[in-house]
Amino acid sequence: MVRQMRRSSQEVTDAETLERWLAEAVVGRLATVDEDGYPVIKPVNFVHEAGKVYFHCAREGEKLDDIRRDSRVGFEMDEVLGIVPTTGRGCQTSCLYRSVIIRGRARILDDDADAALKRRALELIIAKYSSAGPEMGQAEVDACLVVEITIERLSGKEAR
């Protein structure tokens, strides 16, 4: 079941706009479910390309354990545009923001068949976050993992 956004006037559906927001975002947040059934949210550096989100991580850790147990993930980015202070009651204070929320399936890129895609994703991540250039040796590629999220559902919102 796909729920409608309560404030439909704030919904953003234009694909180019959502792609631009994802490209400009500095931090994304990955949501998984841990072994005890609790939701876990972790910030990650990421890139978005062709209906996929990619991030890199260590070769071991909670994110990977959660993804191996259940590939369903949530992903979110947001950008604060401004704060509208209250003129009286505190509940009238607002935060103006834009956000993209993704539901998808995560896949760990860690075998020979995924080697070229893993390297490409790492090059994109380096290009986004560094001016040094995407030069890296095989040892650097092997030292980390890349996770690919295939987007199944995407929604955008701009609170203005």
JSON list of C-alpha atoms in Angstrom, two decimals:
[
{"chain": "A", "resi": 1, "resn": "MET", "atom": "CA", "xyz": [0.00, 0.00, 0.00]},
{"chain": "A", "resi": 2, "resn": "VAL", "atom": "CA", "xyz": [1.38, 3.42, -0.97]},
{"chain": "A", "resi": 3, "resn": "ARG", "atom": "CA", "xyz": [0.25, 6.12, 1.44]},
{"chain": "A", "resi": 4, "resn": "GLN", "atom": "CA", "xyz": [-0.51, 9.61, 0.19]},
{"chain": "A", "resi": 5, "resn": "MET", "atom": "CA", "xyz": [1.50, 12.47, 1.61]},
{"chain": "A", "resi": 6, "resn": "ARG", "atom": "CA", "xyz": [-0.67, 14.31, 4.12]},
{"chain": "A", "resi": 7, "resn": "ARG", "atom": "CA", "xyz": [0.41, 17.73, 2.88]},
{"chain": "A", "resi": 8, "resn": "SER", "atom": "CA", "xyz": [0.28, 17.02, -0.83]},
{"chain": "A", "resi": 9, "resn": "SER", "atom": "CA", "xyz": [1.10, 20.67, -1.63]},
{"chain": "A", "resi": 10, "resn": "GLN", "atom": "CA", "xyz": [4.61, 19.98, -0.29]},
{"chain": "A", "resi": 11, "resn": "GLU", "atom": "CA", "xyz": [5.15, 16.81, -2.32]},
{"chain": "A", "resi": 12, "resn": "VAL", "atom": "CA", "xyz": [7.80, 16.99, -5.03]},
{"chain": "A", "resi": 13, "resn": "THR", "atom": "CA", "xyz": [7.49, 14.46, -7.84]},
{"chain": "A", "resi": 14, "resn": "ASP", "atom": "CA", "xyz": [9.71, 15.98, -10.52]},
{"chain": "A", "resi": 15, "resn": "ALA", "atom": "CA", "xyz": [12.45, 13.39, -11.14]},
{"chain": "A", "resi": 16, "resn": "GLU", "atom": "CA", "xyz": [15.06, 15.97, -12.19]},
{"chain": "A", "resi": 17, "resn": "THR", "atom": "CA", "xyz": [14.52, 17.95, -8.98]},
{"chain": "A", "resi": 18, "resn": "LEU", "atom": "CA", "xyz": [14.82, 14.86, -6.78]},
{"chain": "A", "resi": 19, "resn": "GLU", "atom": "CA", "xyz": [17.96, 13.75, -8.62]},
{"chain": "A", "resi": 20, "resn": "ARG", "atom": "CA", "xyz": [19.48, 17.23, -8.15]},
{"chain": "A", "resi": 21, "resn": "TRP", "atom": "CA", "xyz": [18.72, 17.16, -4.42]},
{"chain": "A", "resi": 22, "resn": "LEU", "atom": "CA", "xyz": [20.35, 13.73, -4.11]},
{"chain": "A", "resi": 23, "resn": "ALA", "atom": "CA", "xyz": [23.39, 14.92, -6.07]},
{"chain": "A", "resi": 24, "resn": "GLU", "atom": "CA", "xyz": [23.78, 18.02, -3.89]},
{"chain": "A", "resi": 25, "resn": "ALA", "atom": "CA", "xyz": [23.25, 16.28, -0.54]},
{"chain": "A", "resi": 26, "resn": "VAL", "atom": "CA", "xyz": [26.37, 15.86, 1.57]},
{"chain": "A", "resi": 27, "resn": "VAL", "atom": "CA", "xyz": [25.07, 13.21, 3.98]},
{"chain": "A", "resi": 28, "resn": "GLY", "atom": "CA", "xyz": [22.47, 10.49, 3.56]},
{"chain": "A", "resi": 29, "resn": "ARG", "atom": "CA", "xyz": [21.00, 8.32, 6.27]},
{"chain": "A", "resi": 30, "resn": "LEU", "atom": "CA", "xyz": [20.70, 4.58, 5.91]},
{"chain": "A", "resi": 31, "resn": "ALA", "atom": "CA", "xyz": [17.97, 2.81, 7.88]},
{"chain": "A", "resi": 32, "resn": "THR", "atom": "CA", "xyz": [18.21, -0.90, 8.62]},
{"chain": "A", "resi": 33, "resn": "VAL", "atom": "CA", "xyz": [16.76, -3.23, 11.24]},
{"chain": "A", "resi": 34, "resn": "ASP", "atom": "CA", "xyz": [19.16, -4.78, 13.74]},
{"chain": "A", "resi": 35, "resn": "GLU", "atom": "CA", "xyz": [19.18, -8.37, 15.02]},
{"chain": "A", "resi": 36, "resn": "ASP", "atom": "CA", "xyz": [16.83, -7.42, 17.89]},
{"chain": "A", "resi": 37, "resn": "GLY", "atom": "CA", "xyz": [14.28, -5.86, 15.51]},
{"chain": "A", "resi": 38, "resn": "TYR", "atom": "CA", "xyz": [15.12, -2.23, 16.31]},
{"chain": "A", "resi": 39, "resn": "PRO", "atom": "CA", "xyz": [15.46, 0.33, 13.52]},
{"chain": "A", "resi": 40, "resn": "VAL", "atom": "CA", "xyz": [18.99, 1.69, 13.18]},
{"chain": "A", "resi": 41, "resn": "ILE", "atom": "CA", "xyz": [19.89, 4.87, 11.28]},
{"chain": "A", "resi": 42, "resn": "LYS", "atom": "CA", "xyz": [23.45, 5.67, 10.25]},
{"chain": "A", "resi": 43, "resn": "PRO", "atom": "CA", "xyz": [24.86, 8.62, 8.29]},
{"chain": "A", "resi": 44, "resn": "VAL", "atom": "CA", "xyz": [26.75, 7.74, 5.11]},
{"chain": "A", "resi": 45, "resn": "ASN", "atom": "CA", "xyz": [28.53, 9.50, 2.26]},
{"chain": "A", "resi": 46, "resn": "PHE", "atom": "CA", "xyz": [26.81, 8.46, -0.96]},
{"chain": "A", "resi": 47, "resn": "VAL", "atom": "CA", "xyz": [26.19, 9.01, -4.64]},
{"chain": "A", "resi": 48, "resn": "HIS", "atom": "CA", "xyz": [23.05, 8.56, -6.71]},
{"chain": "A", "resi": 49, "resn": "GLU", "atom": "CA", "xyz": [23.15, 7.37, -10.30]},
{"chain": "A", "resi": 50, "resn": "ALA", "atom": "CA", "xyz": [20.63, 5.74, -12.63]},
{"chain": "A", "resi": 51, "resn": "GLY", "atom": "CA", "xyz": [18.05, 4.75, -10.02]},
{"chain": "A", "resi": 52, "resn": "LYS", "atom": "CA", "xyz": [20.61, 3.48, -7.54]},
{"chain": "A", "resi": 53, "resn": "VAL", "atom": "CA", "xyz": [22.31, 4.82, -4.43]},
{"chain": "A", "resi": 54, "resn": "TYR", "atom": "CA", "xyz": [25.87, 3.76, -3.63]},
{"chain": "A", "resi": 55, "resn": "PHE", "atom": "CA", "xyz": [27.86, 4.13, -0.43]},
{"chain": "A", "resi": 56, "resn": "HIS", "atom": "CA", "xyz": [31.12, 2.63, 0.79]},
{"chain": "A", "resi": 57, "resn": "CYS", "atom": "CA", "xyz": [31.88, 1.13, 4.17]},
{"chain": "A", "resi": 58, "resn": "ALA", "atom": "CA", "xyz": [34.28, -1.06, 6.09]},
{"chain": "A", "resi": 59, "resn": "ARG", "atom": "CA", "xyz": [34.34, -4.76, 5.28]},
{"chain": "A", "resi": 60, "resn": "GLU", "atom": "CA", "xyz": [32.60, -5.62, 8.57]},
{"chain": "A", "resi": 61, "resn": "GLY", "atom": "CA", "xyz": [30.03, -3.95, 10.76]},
{"chain": "A", "resi": 62, "resn": "GLU", "atom": "CA", "xyz": [26.45, -3.55, 11.85]},
{"chain": "A", "resi": 63, "resn": "LYS", "atom": "CA", "xyz": [25.24, -2.08, 8.54]},
{"chain": "A", "resi": 64, "resn": "LEU", "atom": "CA", "xyz": [26.49, -5.11, 6.64]},
{"chain": "A", "resi": 65, "resn": "ASP", "atom": "CA", "xyz": [25.16, -7.58, 9.21]},
{"chain": "A", "resi": 66, "resn": "ASP", "atom": "CA", "xyz": [21.71, -5.95, 8.97]},
{"chain": "A", "resi": 67, "resn": "ILE", "atom": "CA", "xyz": [21.75, -5.92, 5.15]},
{"chain": "A", "resi": 68, "resn": "ARG", "atom": "CA", "xyz": [22.82, -9.57, 5.00]},
{"chain": "A", "resi": 69, "resn": "ARG", "atom": "CA", "xyz": [19.91, -10.46, 7.28]},
{"chain": "A", "resi": 70, "resn": "ASP", "atom": "CA", "xyz": [17.33, -8.34, 5.40]},
{"chain": "A", "resi": 71, "resn": "SER", "atom": "CA", "xyz": [18.05, -6.42, 2.20]},
{"chain": "A", "resi": 72, "resn": "ARG", "atom": "CA", "xyz": [15.11, -4.03, 2.70]},
{"chain": "A", "resi": 73, "resn": "VAL", "atom": "CA", "xyz": [16.42, -0.60, 3.66]},
{"chain": "A", "resi": 74, "resn": "GLY", "atom": "CA", "xyz": [15.34, 2.98, 3.98]},
{"chain": "A", "resi": 75, "resn": "PHE", "atom": "CA", "xyz": [17.44, 5.91, 2.88]},
{"chain": "A", "resi": 76, "resn": "GLU", "atom": "CA", "xyz": [16.93, 9.60, 3.52]},
{"chain": "A", "resi": 77, "resn": "MET", "atom": "CA", "xyz": [18.58, 12.94, 2.82]},
{"chain": "A", "resi": 78, "resn": "ASP", "atom": "CA", "xyz": [17.44, 16.33, 3.97]},
{"chain": "A", "resi": 79, "resn": "GLU", "atom": "CA", "xyz": [18.52, 19.92, 3.74]},
{"chain": "A", "resi": 80, "resn": "VAL", "atom": "CA", "xyz": [17.43, 22.63, 6.16]},
{"chain": "A", "resi": 81, "resn": "LEU", "atom": "CA", "xyz": [16.42, 25.75, 4.27]},
{"chain": "A", "resi": 82, "resn": "GLY", "atom": "CA", "xyz": [15.60, 27.93, 7.26]},
{"chain": "A", "resi": 83, "resn": "ILE", "atom": "CA", "xyz": [13.85, 28.28, 10.60]},
{"chain": "A", "resi": 84, "resn": "VAL", "atom": "CA", "xyz": [10.66, 30.28, 11.02]},
{"chain": "A", "resi": 85, "resn": "PRO", "atom": "CA", "xyz": [10.64, 31.42, 14.66]},
{"chain": "A", "resi": 86, "resn": "THR", "atom": "CA", "xyz": [7.53, 31.40, 16.75]},
{"chain": "A", "resi": 87, "resn": "THR", "atom": "CA", "xyz": [5.59, 34.58, 17.34]},
{"chain": "A", "resi": 88, "resn": "GLY", "atom": "CA", "xyz": [3.83, 33.14, 20.34]},
{"chain": "A", "resi": 89, "resn": "ARG", "atom": "CA", "xyz": [3.18, 29.50, 21.00]},
{"chain": "A", "resi": 90, "resn": "GLY", "atom": "CA", "xyz": [6.10, 27.12, 20.50]},
{"chain": "A", "resi": 91, "resn": "CYS", "atom": "CA", "xyz": [4.16, 24.74, 18.30]},
{"chain": "A", "resi": 92, "resn": "GLN", "atom": "CA", "xyz": [4.02, 27.46, 15.64]},
{"chain": "A", "resi": 93, "resn": "THR", "atom": "CA", "xyz": [7.79, 27.31, 15.08]},
{"chain": "A", "resi": 94, "resn": "SER", "atom": "CA", "xyz": [8.66, 25.67, 11.77]},
{"chain": "A", "resi": 95, "resn": "CYS", "atom": "CA", "xyz": [11.67, 24.33, 9.99]},
{"chain": "A", "resi": 96, "resn": "LEU", "atom": "CA", "xyz": [11.71, 24.80, 6.23]},
{"chain": "A", "resi": 97, "resn": "TYR", "atom": "CA", "xyz": [13.42, 21.89, 4.52]},
{"chain": "A", "resi": 98, "resn": "ARG", "atom": "CA", "xyz": [13.56, 19.60, 1.53]},
{"chain": "A", "resi": 99, "resn": "SER", "atom": "CA", "xyz": [13.96, 15.85, 1.74]},
{"chain": "A", "resi": 100, "resn": "VAL", "atom": "CA", "xyz": [14.05, 12.67, -0.29]},
{"chain": "A", "resi": 101, "resn": "ILE", "atom": "CA", "xyz": [12.98, 9.36, 1.22]},
{"chain": "A", "resi": 102, "resn": "ILE", "atom": "CA", "xyz": [13.78, 6.07, -0.46]},
{"chain": "A", "resi": 103, "resn": "ARG", "atom": "CA", "xyz": [12.67, 2.52, 0.13]},
{"chain": "A", "resi": 104, "resn": "GLY", "atom": "CA", "xyz": [14.76, -0.06, -1.59]},
{"chain": "A", "resi": 105, "resn": "ARG", "atom": "CA", "xyz": [16.83, -3.21, -1.59]},
{"chain": "A", "resi": 106, "resn": "ALA", "atom": "CA", "xyz": [20.52, -3.20, -0.69]},
{"chain": "A", "resi": 107, "resn": "ARG", "atom": "CA", "xyz": [23.13, -5.42, -2.28]},
{"chain": "A", "resi": 108, "resn": "ILE", "atom": "CA", "xyz": [26.76, -5.72, -1.23]},
{"chain": "A", "resi": 109, "resn": "LEU", "atom": "CA", "xyz": [29.15, -5.46, -4.19]},
{"chain": "A", "resi": 110, "resn": "ASP", "atom": "CA", "xyz": [31.90, -7.85, -3.22]},
{"chain": "A", "resi": 111, "resn": "ASP", "atom": "CA", "xyz": [32.55, -10.43, -5.90]},
{"chain": "A", "resi": 112, "resn": "ASP", "atom": "CA", "xyz": [34.43, -10.51, -9.20]},
{"chain": "A", "resi": 113, "resn": "ALA", "atom": "CA", "xyz": [31.23, -10.01, -11.21]},
{"chain": "A", "resi": 114, "resn": "ASP", "atom": "CA", "xyz": [30.70, -6.66, -9.43]},
{"chain": "A", "resi": 115, "resn": "ALA", "atom": "CA", "xyz": [34.33, -5.46, -9.57]},
{"chain": "A", "resi": 116, "resn": "ALA", "atom": "CA", "xyz": [33.85, -2.87, -12.33]},
{"chain": "A", "resi": 117, "resn": "LEU", "atom": "CA", "xyz": [30.65, -1.52, -10.76]},
{"chain": "A", "resi": 118, "resn": "LYS", "atom": "CA", "xyz": [32.32, -1.31, -7.34]},
{"chain": "A", "resi": 119, "resn": "ARG", "atom": "CA", "xyz": [35.25, 0.64, -8.78]},
{"chain": "A", "resi": 120, "resn": "ARG", "atom": "CA", "xyz": [32.89, 2.97, -10.70]},
{"chain": "A", "resi": 121, "resn": "ALA", "atom": "CA", "xyz": [30.86, 3.67, -7.54]},
{"chain": "A", "resi": 122, "resn": "LEU", "atom": "CA", "xyz": [34.03, 4.43, -5.57]},
{"chain": "A", "resi": 123, "resn": "GLU", "atom": "CA", "xyz": [35.22, 6.78, -8.32]},
{"chain": "A", "resi": 124, "resn": "LEU", "atom": "CA", "xyz": [31.87, 8.60, -8.21]},
{"chain": "A", "resi": 125, "resn": "ILE", "atom": "CA", "xyz": [32.04, 8.90, -4.43]},
{"chain": "A", "resi": 126, "resn": "ILE", "atom": "CA", "xyz": [35.60, 10.25, -4.56]},
{"chain": "A", "resi": 127, "resn": "ALA", "atom": "CA", "xyz": [34.67, 12.73, -7.30]},
{"chain": "A", "resi": 128, "resn": "LYS", "atom": "CA", "xyz": [31.72, 13.98, -5.22]},
{"chain": "A", "resi": 129, "resn": "TYR", "atom": "CA", "xyz": [33.63, 14.46, -1.96]},
{"chain": "A", "resi": 130, "resn": "SER", "atom": "CA", "xyz": [37.21, 15.21, -3.01]},
{"chain": "A", "resi": 131, "resn": "SER", "atom": "CA", "xyz": [39.01, 17.45, -5.44]},
{"chain": "A", "resi": 132, "resn": "ALA", "atom": "CA", "xyz": [42.00, 15.08, -5.42]},
{"chain": "A", "resi": 133, "resn": "GLY", "atom": "CA", "xyz": [40.69, 12.96, -8.28]},
{"chain": "A", "resi": 134, "resn": "PRO", "atom": "CA", "xyz": [39.50, 9.35, -8.37]},
{"chain": "A", "resi": 135, "resn": "GLU", "atom": "CA", "xyz": [42.92, 7.72, -8.41]},
{"chain": "A", "resi": 136, "resn": "MET", "atom": "CA", "xyz": [43.06, 4.58, -6.30]},
{"chain": "A", "resi": 137, "resn": "GLY", "atom": "CA", "xyz": [44.97, 1.36, -6.37]},
{"chain": "A", "resi": 138, "resn": "GLN", "atom": "CA", "xyz": [43.50, -2.11, -6.17]},
{"chain": "A", "resi": 139, "resn": "ALA", "atom": "CA", "xyz": [44.49, -2.39, -2.50]},
{"chain": "A", "resi": 140, "resn": "GLU", "atom": "CA", "xyz": [42.28, 0.64, -1.71]},
{"chain": "A", "resi": 141, "resn": "VAL", "atom": "CA", "xyz": [39.38, -0.86, -3.66]},
{"chain": "A", "resi": 142, "resn": "ASP", "atom": "CA", "xyz": [39.79, -4.19, -1.87]},
{"chain": "A", "resi": 143, "resn": "ALA", "atom": "CA", "xyz": [39.98, -2.52, 1.56]},
{"chain": "A", "resi": 144, "resn": "CYS", "atom": "CA", "xyz": [36.32, -1.49, 1.55]},
{"chain": "A", "resi": 145, "resn": "LEU", "atom": "CA", "xyz": [32.92, -2.61, 0.38]},
{"chain": "A", "resi": 146, "resn": "VAL", "atom": "CA", "xyz": [30.33, -0.80, -1.67]},
{"chain": "A", "resi": 147, "resn": "VAL", "atom": "CA", "xyz": [26.62, -1.19, -1.11]},
{"chain": "A", "resi": 148, "resn": "GLU", "atom": "CA", "xyz": [24.15, -0.60, -3.93]},
{"chain": "A", "resi": 149, "resn": "ILE", "atom": "CA", "xyz": [20.57, 0.35, -3.10]},
{"chain": "A", "resi": 150, "resn": "THR", "atom": "CA", "xyz": [18.05, -0.26, -5.86]},
{"chain": "A", "resi": 151, "resn": "ILE", "atom": "CA", "xyz": [15.28, 2.28, -5.44]},
{"chain": "A", "resi": 152, "resn": "GLU", "atom": "CA", "xyz": [11.81, 0.74, -5.25]},
{"chain": "A", "resi": 153, "resn": "ARG", "atom": "CA", "xyz": [9.96, 3.81, -3.95]},
{"chain": "A", "resi": 154, "resn": "LEU", "atom": "CA", "xyz": [11.06, 7.42, -3.84]},
{"chain": "A", "resi": 155, "resn": "SER", "atom": "CA", "xyz": [9.30, 10.48, -2.48]},
{"chain": "A", "resi": 156, "resn": "GLY", "atom": "CA", "xyz": [10.28, 14.09, -2.11]},
{"chain": "A", "resi": 157, "resn": "LYS", "atom": "CA", "xyz": [9.04, 16.91, 0.06]},
{"chain": "A", "resi": 158, "resn": "GLU", "atom": "CA", "xyz": [9.76, 20.61, 0.29]},
{"chain": "A", "resi": 159, "resn": "ALA", "atom": "CA", "xyz": [8.31, 22.33, 3.35]},
{"chain": "A", "resi": 160, "resn": "ARG", "atom": "CA", "xyz": [8.03, 25.97, 2.40]}
]
